[in-house]
JSON list of C-alpha atoms in Angstrom, two decimals:
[
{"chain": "A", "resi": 1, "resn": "UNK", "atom": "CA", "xyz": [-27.81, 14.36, 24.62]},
{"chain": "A", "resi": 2, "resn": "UNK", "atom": "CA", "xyz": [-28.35, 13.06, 21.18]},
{"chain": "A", "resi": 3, "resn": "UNK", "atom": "CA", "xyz": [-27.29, 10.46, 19.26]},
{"chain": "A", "resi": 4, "resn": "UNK", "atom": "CA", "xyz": [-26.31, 11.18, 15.54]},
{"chain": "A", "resi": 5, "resn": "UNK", "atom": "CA", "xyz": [-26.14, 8.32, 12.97]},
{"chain": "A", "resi": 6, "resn": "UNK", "atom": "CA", "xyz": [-26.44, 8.06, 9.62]},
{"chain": "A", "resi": 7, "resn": "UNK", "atom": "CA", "xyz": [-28.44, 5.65, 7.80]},
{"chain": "A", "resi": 8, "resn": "UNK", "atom": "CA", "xyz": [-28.26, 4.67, 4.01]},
{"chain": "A", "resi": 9, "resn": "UNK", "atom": "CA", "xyz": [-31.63, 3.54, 1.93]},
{"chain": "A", "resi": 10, "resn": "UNK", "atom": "CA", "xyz": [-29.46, 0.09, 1.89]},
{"chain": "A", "resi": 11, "resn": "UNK", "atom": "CA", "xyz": [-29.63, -0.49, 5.14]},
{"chain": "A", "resi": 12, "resn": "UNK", "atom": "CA", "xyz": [-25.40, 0.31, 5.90]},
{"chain": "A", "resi": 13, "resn": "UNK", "atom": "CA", "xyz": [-24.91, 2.63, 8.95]},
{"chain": "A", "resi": 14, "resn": "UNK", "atom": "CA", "xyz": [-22.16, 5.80, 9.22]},
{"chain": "A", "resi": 15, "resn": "UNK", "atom": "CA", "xyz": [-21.35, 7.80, 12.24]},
{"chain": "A", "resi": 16, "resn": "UNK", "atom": "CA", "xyz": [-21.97, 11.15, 11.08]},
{"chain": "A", "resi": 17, "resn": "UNK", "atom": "CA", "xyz": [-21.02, 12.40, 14.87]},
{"chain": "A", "resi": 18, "resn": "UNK", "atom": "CA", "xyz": [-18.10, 14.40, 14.62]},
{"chain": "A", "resi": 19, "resn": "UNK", "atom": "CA", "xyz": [-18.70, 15.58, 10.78]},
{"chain": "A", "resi": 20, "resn": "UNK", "atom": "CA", "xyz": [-21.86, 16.88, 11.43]},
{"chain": "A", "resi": 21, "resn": "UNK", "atom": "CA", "xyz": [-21.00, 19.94, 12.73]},
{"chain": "A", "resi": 22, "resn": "UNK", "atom": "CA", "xyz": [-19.16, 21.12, 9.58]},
{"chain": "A", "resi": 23, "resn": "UNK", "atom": "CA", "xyz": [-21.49, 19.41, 7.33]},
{"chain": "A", "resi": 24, "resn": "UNK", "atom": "CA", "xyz": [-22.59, 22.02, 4.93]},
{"chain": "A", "resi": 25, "resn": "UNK", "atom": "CA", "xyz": [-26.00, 19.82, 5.06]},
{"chain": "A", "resi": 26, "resn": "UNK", "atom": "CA", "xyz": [-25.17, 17.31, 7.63]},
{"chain": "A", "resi": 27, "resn": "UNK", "atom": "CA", "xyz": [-28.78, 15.18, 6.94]},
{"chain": "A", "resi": 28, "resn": "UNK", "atom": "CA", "xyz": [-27.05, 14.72, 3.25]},
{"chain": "A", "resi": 29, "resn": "UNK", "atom": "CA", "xyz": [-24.27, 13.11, 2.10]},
{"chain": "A", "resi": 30, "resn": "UNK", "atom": "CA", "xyz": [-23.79, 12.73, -1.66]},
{"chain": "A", "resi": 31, "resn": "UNK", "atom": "CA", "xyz": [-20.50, 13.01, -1.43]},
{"chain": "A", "resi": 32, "resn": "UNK", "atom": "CA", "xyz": [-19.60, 9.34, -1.78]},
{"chain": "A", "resi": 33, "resn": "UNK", "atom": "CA", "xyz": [-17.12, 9.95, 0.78]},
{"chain": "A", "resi": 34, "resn": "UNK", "atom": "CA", "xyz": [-17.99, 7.17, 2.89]},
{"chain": "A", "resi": 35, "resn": "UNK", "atom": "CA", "xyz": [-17.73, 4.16, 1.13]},
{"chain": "A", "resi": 36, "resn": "UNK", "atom": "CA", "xyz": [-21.00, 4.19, -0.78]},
{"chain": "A", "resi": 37, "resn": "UNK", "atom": "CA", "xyz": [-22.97, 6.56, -3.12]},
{"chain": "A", "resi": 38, "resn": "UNK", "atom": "CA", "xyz": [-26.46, 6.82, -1.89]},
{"chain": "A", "resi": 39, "resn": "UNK", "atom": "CA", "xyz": [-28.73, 8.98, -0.29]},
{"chain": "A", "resi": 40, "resn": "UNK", "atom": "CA", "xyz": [-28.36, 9.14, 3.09]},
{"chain": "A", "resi": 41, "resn": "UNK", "atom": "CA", "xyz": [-30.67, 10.62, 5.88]},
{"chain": "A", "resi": 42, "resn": "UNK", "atom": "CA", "xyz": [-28.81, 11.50, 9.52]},
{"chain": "A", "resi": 43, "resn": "UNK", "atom": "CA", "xyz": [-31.22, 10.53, 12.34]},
{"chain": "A", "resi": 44, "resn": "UNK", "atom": "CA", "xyz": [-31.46, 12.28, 15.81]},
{"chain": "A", "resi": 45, "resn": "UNK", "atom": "CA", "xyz": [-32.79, 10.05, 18.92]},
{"chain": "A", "resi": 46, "resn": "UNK", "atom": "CA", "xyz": [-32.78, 12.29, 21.61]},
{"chain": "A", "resi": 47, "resn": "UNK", "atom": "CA", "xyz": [-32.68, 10.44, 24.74]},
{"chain": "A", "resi": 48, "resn": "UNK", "atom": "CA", "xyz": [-35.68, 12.61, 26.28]},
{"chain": "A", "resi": 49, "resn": "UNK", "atom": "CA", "xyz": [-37.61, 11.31, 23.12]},
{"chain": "A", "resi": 50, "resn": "UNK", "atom": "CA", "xyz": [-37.20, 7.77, 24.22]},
{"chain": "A", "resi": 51, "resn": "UNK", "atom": "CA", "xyz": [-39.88, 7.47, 26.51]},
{"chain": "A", "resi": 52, "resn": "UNK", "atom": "CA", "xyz": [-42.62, 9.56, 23.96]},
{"chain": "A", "resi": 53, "resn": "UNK", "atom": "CA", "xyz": [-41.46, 7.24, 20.90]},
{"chain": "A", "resi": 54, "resn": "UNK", "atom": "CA", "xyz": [-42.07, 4.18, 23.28]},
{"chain": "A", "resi": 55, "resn": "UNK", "atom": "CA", "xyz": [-46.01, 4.95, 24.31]},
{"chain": "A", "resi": 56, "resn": "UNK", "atom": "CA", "xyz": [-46.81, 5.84, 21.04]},
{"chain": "A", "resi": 57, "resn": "UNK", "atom": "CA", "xyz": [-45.62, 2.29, 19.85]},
{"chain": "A", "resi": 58, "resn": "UNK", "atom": "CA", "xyz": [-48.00, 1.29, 22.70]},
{"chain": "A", "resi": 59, "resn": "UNK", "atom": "CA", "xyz": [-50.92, 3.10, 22.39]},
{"chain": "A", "resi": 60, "resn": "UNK", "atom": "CA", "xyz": [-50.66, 3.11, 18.19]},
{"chain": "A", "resi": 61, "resn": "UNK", "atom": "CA", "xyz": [-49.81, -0.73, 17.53]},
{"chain": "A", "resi": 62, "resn": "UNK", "atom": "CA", "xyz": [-51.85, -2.05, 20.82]},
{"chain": "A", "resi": 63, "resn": "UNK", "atom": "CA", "xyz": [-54.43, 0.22, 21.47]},
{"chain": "A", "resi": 64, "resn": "UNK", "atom": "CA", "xyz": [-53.29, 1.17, 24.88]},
{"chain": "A", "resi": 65, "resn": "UNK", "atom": "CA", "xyz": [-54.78, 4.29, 26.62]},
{"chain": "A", "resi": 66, "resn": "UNK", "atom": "CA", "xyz": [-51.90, 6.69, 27.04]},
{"chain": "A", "resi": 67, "resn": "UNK", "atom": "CA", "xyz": [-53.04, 6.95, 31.06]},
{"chain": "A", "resi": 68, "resn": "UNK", "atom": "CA", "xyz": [-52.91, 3.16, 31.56]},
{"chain": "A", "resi": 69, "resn": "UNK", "atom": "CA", "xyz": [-48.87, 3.75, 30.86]},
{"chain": "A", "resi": 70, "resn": "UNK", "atom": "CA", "xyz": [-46.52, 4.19, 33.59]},
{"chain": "A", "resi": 71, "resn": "UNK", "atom": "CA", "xyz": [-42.86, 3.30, 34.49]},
{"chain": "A", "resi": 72, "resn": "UNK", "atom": "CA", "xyz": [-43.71, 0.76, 36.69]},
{"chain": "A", "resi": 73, "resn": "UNK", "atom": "CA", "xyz": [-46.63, -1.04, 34.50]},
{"chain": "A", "resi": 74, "resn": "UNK", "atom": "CA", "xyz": [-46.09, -4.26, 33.83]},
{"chain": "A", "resi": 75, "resn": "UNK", "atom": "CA", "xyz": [-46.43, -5.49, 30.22]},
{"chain": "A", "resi": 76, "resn": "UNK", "atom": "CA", "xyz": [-48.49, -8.52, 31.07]},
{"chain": "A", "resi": 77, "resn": "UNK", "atom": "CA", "xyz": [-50.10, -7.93, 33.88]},
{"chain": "A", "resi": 78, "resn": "UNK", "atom": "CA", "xyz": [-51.39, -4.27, 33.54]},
{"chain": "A", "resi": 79, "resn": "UNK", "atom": "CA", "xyz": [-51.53, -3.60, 30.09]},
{"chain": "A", "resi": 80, "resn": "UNK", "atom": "CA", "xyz": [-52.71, -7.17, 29.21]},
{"chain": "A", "resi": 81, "resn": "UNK", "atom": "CA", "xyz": [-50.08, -7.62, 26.33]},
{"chain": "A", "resi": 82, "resn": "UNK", "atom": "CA", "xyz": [-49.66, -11.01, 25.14]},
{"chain": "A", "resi": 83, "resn": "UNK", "atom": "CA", "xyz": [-46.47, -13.13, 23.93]},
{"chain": "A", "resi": 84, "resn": "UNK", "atom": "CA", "xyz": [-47.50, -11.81, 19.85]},
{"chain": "A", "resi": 85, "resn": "UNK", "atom": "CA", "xyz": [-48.15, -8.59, 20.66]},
{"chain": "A", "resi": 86, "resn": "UNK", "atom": "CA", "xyz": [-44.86, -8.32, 22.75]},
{"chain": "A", "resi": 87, "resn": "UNK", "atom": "CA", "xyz": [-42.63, -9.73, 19.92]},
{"chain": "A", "resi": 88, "resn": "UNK", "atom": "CA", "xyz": [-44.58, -7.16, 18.16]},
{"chain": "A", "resi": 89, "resn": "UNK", "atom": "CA", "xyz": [-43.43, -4.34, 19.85]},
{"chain": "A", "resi": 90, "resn": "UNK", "atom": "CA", "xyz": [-40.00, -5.54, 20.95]},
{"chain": "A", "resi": 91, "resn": "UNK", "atom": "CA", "xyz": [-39.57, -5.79, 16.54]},
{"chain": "A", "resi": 92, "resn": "UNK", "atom": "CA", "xyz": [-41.20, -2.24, 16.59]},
{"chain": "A", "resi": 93, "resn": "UNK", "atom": "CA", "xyz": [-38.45, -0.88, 18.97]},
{"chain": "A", "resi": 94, "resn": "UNK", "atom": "CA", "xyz": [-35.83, -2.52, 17.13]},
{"chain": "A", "resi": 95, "resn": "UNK", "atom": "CA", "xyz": [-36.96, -0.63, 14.12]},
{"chain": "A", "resi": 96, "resn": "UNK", "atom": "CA", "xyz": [-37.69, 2.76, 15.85]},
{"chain": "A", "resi": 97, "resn": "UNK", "atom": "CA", "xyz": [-34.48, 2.80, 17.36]},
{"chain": "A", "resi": 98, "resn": "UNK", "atom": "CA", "xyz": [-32.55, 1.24, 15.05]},
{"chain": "A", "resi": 99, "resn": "UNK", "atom": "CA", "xyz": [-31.14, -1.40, 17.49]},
{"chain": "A", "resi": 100, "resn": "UNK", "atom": "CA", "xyz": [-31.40, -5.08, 18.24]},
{"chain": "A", "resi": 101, "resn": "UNK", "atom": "CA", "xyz": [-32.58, -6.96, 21.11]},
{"chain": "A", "resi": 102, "resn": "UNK", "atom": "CA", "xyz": [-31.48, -10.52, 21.58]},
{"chain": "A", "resi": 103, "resn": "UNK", "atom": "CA", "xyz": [-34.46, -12.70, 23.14]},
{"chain": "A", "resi": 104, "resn": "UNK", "atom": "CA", "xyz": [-32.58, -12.99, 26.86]},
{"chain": "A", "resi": 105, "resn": "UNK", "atom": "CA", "xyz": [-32.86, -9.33, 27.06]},
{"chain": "A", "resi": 106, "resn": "UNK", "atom": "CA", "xyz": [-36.33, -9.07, 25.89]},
{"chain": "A", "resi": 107, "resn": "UNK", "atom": "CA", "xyz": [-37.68, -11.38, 28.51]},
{"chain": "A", "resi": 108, "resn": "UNK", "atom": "CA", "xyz": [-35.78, -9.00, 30.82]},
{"chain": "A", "resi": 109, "resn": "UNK", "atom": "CA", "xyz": [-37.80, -6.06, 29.90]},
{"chain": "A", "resi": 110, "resn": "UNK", "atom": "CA", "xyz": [-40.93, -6.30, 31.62]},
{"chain": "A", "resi": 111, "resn": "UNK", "atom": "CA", "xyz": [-41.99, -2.76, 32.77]},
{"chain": "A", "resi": 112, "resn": "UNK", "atom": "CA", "xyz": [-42.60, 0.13, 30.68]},
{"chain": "A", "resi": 113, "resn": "UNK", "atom": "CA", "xyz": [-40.01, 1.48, 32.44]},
{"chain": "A", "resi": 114, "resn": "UNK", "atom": "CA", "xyz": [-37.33, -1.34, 31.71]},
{"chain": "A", "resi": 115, "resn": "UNK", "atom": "CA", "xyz": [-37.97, -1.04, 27.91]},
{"chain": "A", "resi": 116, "resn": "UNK", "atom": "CA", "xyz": [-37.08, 2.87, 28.37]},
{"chain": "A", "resi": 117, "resn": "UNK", "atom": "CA", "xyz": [-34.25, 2.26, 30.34]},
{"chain": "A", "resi": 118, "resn": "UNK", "atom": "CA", "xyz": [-32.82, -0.49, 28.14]},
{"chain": "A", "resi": 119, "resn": "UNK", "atom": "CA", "xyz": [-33.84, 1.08, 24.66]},
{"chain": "A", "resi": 120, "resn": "UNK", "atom": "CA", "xyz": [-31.66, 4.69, 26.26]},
{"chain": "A", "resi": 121, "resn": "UNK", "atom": "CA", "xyz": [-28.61, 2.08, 27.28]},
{"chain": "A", "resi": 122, "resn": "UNK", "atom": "CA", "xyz": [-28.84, 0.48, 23.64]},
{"chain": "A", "resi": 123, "resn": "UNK", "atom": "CA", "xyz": [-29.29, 3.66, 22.23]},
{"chain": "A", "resi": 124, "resn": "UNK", "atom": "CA", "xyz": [-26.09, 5.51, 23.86]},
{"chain": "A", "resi": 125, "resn": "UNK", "atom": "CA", "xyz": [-23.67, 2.60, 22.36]}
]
């Protein structure tokens, strides 16, 4: 399952969902059809990406050995991040998935495997 949206360089978001599929180039729209003008790029998040997109935040912006990460691994106590870093990387999923995570759902996520799960529910709305 994917989820198709479509993101102007100004920052607006269209469903592209349902035209894609007749699109004659469904990652373009210059059509102006939808309420603005500009260039617009249609992003795919497939949900089996999720996981892959969130260890490379990891191991990229934190330095953390790919190995060190499983589902259950606890952000503080096994990977050692810290209260910056982990504003740090809940901003970095925020941006990678396009989606925003209100503070009482951040403390929430403390696992590896409670970011994935919550970024795939956020994702899927």
């Amino acid at each position: 399952m994917a989820t198709v949206l479509s993101v102007d360089w100004g920052g607006r978001r269209h469903c592209f969902a349902a035209k894609a599929k007749t699109h004659p180039k469904p990652g373009l729209c210059l059509e102006g059809k939808h309420g603005f003008n500009t260039f617009t790029e249609t992003v795919f998040i497939a949900m089996q990406d999720i996981p892959q997109k969130v260890t490379k935040i990891l191991t990229e912006k934190l330095g953390i050995a790919e190995s060190e990460i499983t589902p259950e691994a606890n952000f503080v106590k096994d990977l050692g991040i810290d209260s910056l870093d982990y504003a740090e990387i809940v901003m970095e999923f925020e941006q990678t998935f396009d989606i925003r995570i209100p503070d009482d759902d951040a403390d929430k996520m403390q696992t590896f495997g409670q970011a994935v799960k919550y970024i795939e529910e956020k994702v899927k709305k």
